[in-house]
mmCIF file of C-alpha atoms in Angstrom:
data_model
loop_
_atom_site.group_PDB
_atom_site.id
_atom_site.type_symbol
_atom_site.label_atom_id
_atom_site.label_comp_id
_atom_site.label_asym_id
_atom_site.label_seq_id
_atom_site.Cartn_x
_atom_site.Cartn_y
_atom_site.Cartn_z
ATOM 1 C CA UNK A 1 -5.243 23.065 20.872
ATOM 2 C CA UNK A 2 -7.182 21.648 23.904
ATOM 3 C CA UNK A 3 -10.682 21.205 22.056
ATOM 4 C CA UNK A 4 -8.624 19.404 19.466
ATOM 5 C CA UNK A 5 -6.639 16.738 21.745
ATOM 6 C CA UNK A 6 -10.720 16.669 23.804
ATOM 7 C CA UNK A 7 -11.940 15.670 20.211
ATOM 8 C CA UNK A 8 -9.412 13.307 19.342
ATOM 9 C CA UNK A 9 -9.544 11.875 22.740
ATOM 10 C CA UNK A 10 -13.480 11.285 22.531
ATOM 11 C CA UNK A 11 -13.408 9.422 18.905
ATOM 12 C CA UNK A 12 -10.354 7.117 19.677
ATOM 13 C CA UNK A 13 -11.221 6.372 23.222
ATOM 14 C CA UNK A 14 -7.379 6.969 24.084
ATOM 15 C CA UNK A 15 -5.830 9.081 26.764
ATOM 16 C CA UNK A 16 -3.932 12.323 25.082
ATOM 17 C CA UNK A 17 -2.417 14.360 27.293
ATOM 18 C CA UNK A 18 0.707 16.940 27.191
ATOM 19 C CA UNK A 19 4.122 15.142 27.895
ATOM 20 C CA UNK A 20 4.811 18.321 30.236
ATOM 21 C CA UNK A 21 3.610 20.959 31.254
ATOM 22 C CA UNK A 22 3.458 23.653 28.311
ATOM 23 C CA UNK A 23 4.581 21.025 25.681
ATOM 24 C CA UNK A 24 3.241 20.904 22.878
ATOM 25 C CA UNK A 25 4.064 17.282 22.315
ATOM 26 C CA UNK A 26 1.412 14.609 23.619
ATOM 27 C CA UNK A 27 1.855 11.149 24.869
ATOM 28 C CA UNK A 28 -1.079 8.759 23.824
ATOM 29 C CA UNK A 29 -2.347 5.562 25.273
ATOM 30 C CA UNK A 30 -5.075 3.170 26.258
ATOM 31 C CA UNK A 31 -7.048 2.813 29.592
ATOM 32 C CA UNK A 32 -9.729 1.200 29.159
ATOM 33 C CA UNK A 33 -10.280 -2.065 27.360
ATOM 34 C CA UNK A 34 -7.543 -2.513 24.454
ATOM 35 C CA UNK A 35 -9.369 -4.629 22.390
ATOM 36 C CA UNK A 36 -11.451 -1.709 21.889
ATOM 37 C CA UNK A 37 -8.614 -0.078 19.885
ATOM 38 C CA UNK A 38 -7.647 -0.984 17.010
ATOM 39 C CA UNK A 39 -6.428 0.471 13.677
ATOM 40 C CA UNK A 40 -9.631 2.815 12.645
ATOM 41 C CA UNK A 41 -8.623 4.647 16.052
ATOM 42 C CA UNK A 42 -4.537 4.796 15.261
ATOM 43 C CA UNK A 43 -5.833 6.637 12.341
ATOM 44 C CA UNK A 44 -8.344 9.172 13.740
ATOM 45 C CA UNK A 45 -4.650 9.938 15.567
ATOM 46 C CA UNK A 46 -4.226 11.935 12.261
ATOM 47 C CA UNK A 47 -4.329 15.300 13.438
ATOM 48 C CA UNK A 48 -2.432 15.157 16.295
ATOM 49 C CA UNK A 49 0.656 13.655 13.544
ATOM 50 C CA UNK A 50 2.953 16.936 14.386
ATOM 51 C CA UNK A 51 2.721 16.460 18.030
ATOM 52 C CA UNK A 52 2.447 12.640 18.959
ATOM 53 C CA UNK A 53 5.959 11.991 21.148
ATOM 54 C CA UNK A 54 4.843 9.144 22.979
ATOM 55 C CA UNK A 55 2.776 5.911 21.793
ATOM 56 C CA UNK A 56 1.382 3.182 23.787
ATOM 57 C CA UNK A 57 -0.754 0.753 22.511
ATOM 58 C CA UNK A 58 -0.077 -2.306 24.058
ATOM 59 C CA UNK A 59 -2.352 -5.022 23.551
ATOM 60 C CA UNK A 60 -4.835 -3.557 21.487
ATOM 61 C CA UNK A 61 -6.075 -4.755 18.300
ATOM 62 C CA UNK A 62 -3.847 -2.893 16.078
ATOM 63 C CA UNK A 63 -2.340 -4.492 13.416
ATOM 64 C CA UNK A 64 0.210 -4.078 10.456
ATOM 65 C CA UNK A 65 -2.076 -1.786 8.809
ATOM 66 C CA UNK A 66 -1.757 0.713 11.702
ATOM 67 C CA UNK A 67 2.292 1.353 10.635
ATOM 68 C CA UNK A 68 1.700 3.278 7.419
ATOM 69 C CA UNK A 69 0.063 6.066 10.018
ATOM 70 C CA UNK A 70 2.202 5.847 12.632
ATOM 71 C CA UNK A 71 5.100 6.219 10.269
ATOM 72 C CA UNK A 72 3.777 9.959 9.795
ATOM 73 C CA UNK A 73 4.241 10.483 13.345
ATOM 74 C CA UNK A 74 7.771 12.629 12.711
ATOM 75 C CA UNK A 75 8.063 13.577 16.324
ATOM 76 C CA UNK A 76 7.395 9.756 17.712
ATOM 77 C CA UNK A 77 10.052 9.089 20.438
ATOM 78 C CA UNK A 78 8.420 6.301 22.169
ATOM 79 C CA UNK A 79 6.208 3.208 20.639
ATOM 80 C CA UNK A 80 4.598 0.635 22.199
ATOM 81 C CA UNK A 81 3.320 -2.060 19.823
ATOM 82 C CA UNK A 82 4.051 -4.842 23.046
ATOM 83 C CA UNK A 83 1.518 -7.675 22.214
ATOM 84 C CA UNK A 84 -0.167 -6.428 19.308
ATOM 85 C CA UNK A 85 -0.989 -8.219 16.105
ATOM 86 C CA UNK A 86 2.003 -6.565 14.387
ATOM 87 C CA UNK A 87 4.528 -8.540 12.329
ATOM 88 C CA UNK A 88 7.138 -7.640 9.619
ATOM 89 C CA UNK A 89 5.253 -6.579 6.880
ATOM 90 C CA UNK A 90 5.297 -2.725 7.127
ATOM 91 C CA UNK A 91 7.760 -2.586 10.284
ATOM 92 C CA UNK A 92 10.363 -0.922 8.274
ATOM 93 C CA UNK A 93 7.865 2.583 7.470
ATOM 94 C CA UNK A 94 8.420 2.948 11.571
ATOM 95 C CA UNK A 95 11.960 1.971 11.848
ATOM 96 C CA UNK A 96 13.012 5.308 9.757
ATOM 97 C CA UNK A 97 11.067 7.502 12.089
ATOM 98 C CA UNK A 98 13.584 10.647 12.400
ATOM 99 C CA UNK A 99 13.222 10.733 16.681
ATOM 100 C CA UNK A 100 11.560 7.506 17.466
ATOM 101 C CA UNK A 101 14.505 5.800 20.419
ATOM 102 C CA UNK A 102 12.671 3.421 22.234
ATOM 103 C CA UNK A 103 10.389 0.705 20.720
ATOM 104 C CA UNK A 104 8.312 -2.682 22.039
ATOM 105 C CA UNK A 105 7.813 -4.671 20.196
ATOM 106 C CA UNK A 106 7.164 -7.747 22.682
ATOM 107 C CA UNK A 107 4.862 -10.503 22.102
ATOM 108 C CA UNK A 108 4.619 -9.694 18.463
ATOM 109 C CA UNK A 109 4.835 -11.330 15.414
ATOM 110 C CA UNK A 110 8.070 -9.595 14.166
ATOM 111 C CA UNK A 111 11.257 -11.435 13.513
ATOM 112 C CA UNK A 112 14.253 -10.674 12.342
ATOM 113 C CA UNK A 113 13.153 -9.825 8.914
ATOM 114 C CA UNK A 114 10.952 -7.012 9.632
ATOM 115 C CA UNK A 115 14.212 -5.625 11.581
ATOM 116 C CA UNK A 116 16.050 -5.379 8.853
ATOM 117 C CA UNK A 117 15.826 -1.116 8.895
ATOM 118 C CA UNK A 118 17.210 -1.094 12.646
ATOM 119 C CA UNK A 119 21.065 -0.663 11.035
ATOM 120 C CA UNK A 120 19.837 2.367 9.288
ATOM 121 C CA UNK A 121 17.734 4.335 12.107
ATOM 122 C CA UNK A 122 20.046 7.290 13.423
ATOM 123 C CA UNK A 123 17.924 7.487 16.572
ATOM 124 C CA UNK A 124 16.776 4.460 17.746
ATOM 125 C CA UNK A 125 18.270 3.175 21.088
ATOM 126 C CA UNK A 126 16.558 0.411 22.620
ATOM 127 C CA UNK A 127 14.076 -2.192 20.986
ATOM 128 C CA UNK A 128 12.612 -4.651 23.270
ATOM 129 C CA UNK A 129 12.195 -8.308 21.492
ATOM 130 C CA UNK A 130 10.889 -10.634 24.433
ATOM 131 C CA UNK A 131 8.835 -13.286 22.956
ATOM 132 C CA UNK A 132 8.638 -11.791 19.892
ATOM 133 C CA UNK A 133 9.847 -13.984 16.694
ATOM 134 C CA UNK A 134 13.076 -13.206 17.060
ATOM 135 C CA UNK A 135 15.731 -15.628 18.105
ATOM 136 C CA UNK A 136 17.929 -14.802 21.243
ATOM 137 C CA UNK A 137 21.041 -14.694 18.690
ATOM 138 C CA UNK A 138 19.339 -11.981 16.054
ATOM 139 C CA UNK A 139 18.001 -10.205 19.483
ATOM 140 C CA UNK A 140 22.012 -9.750 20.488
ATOM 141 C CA UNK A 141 23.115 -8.552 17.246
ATOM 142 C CA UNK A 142 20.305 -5.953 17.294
ATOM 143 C CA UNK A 143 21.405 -4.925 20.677
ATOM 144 C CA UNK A 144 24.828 -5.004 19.193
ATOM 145 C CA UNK A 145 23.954 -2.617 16.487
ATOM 146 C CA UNK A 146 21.789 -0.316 19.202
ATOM 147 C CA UNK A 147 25.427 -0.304 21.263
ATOM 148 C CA UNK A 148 28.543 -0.939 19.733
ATOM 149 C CA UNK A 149 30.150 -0.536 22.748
#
């Protein structure tokens, strides 16, 4: 409901809005200062769990803590982590999101270890590595794996 996403919206400091109009998915994401989000607000995104498609917290404050949450996001189709504090400790919770397709993971700490679930994601089409931890050869065989082709 409205007053809920108004709510949400007001404790997190995020922009929530409908992906379209009439959806009942919402995509989520920061404009104002990102340092001012962090994970206390990824969690407040609680309620909103069923409906979250889109994600965009790109350089905010959130860190590896933040995944356990956003791994209950089953409708997730879009994550932005791009320049976060996230590494490869609790990657993996995200990687077996049911919808999630496209995910940033750009100037992170991940590497090729906290990949590792990529081969067994059903949905997942595109990951964006640049200047992340992982080398140019692991970032071809994960595009490899995205696209067999």
């Amino acid at each position: 409901p409205e007053t809920e996403l108004s709510r949400v919206a007001k404790a997190t400091g995020l922009m929530i809005r409908p992906v379209g109009i009439g959806s009942p998915l919402v995509e989520v994401r920061v404009v104002t200062d990102p340092l001012q989000v962090g994970d206390a607000e990824v969690e407040k995104l609680g309620p909103l769990k069923k409906h979250l498609a889109k994600l965009d917290l790109r350089h905010t404050d959130v860190t590896d803590r933040a995944m356990a949450e956003i791994a209950t996001f089953s409708k997730l189709t879009e994550l932005n982590l791009r320049g976060t504090k996230v590494g490869d400790s609790r990657l993996s919770s995200v990687l077996r999101l049911p919808k999630l397709q496209t995910l940033n993971l750009c100037e992170t700490e991940v590497s090729e270890k906290g990949l590792g679930g990529v081969k067994k994601s059903k949905s997942l089409r595109k990951v964006f590595l640049w200047d992340s931890r992982v080398s140019p050869e692991g970032q071809r065989r994960i595009a490899k794996i995205l696209d067999p082709n």
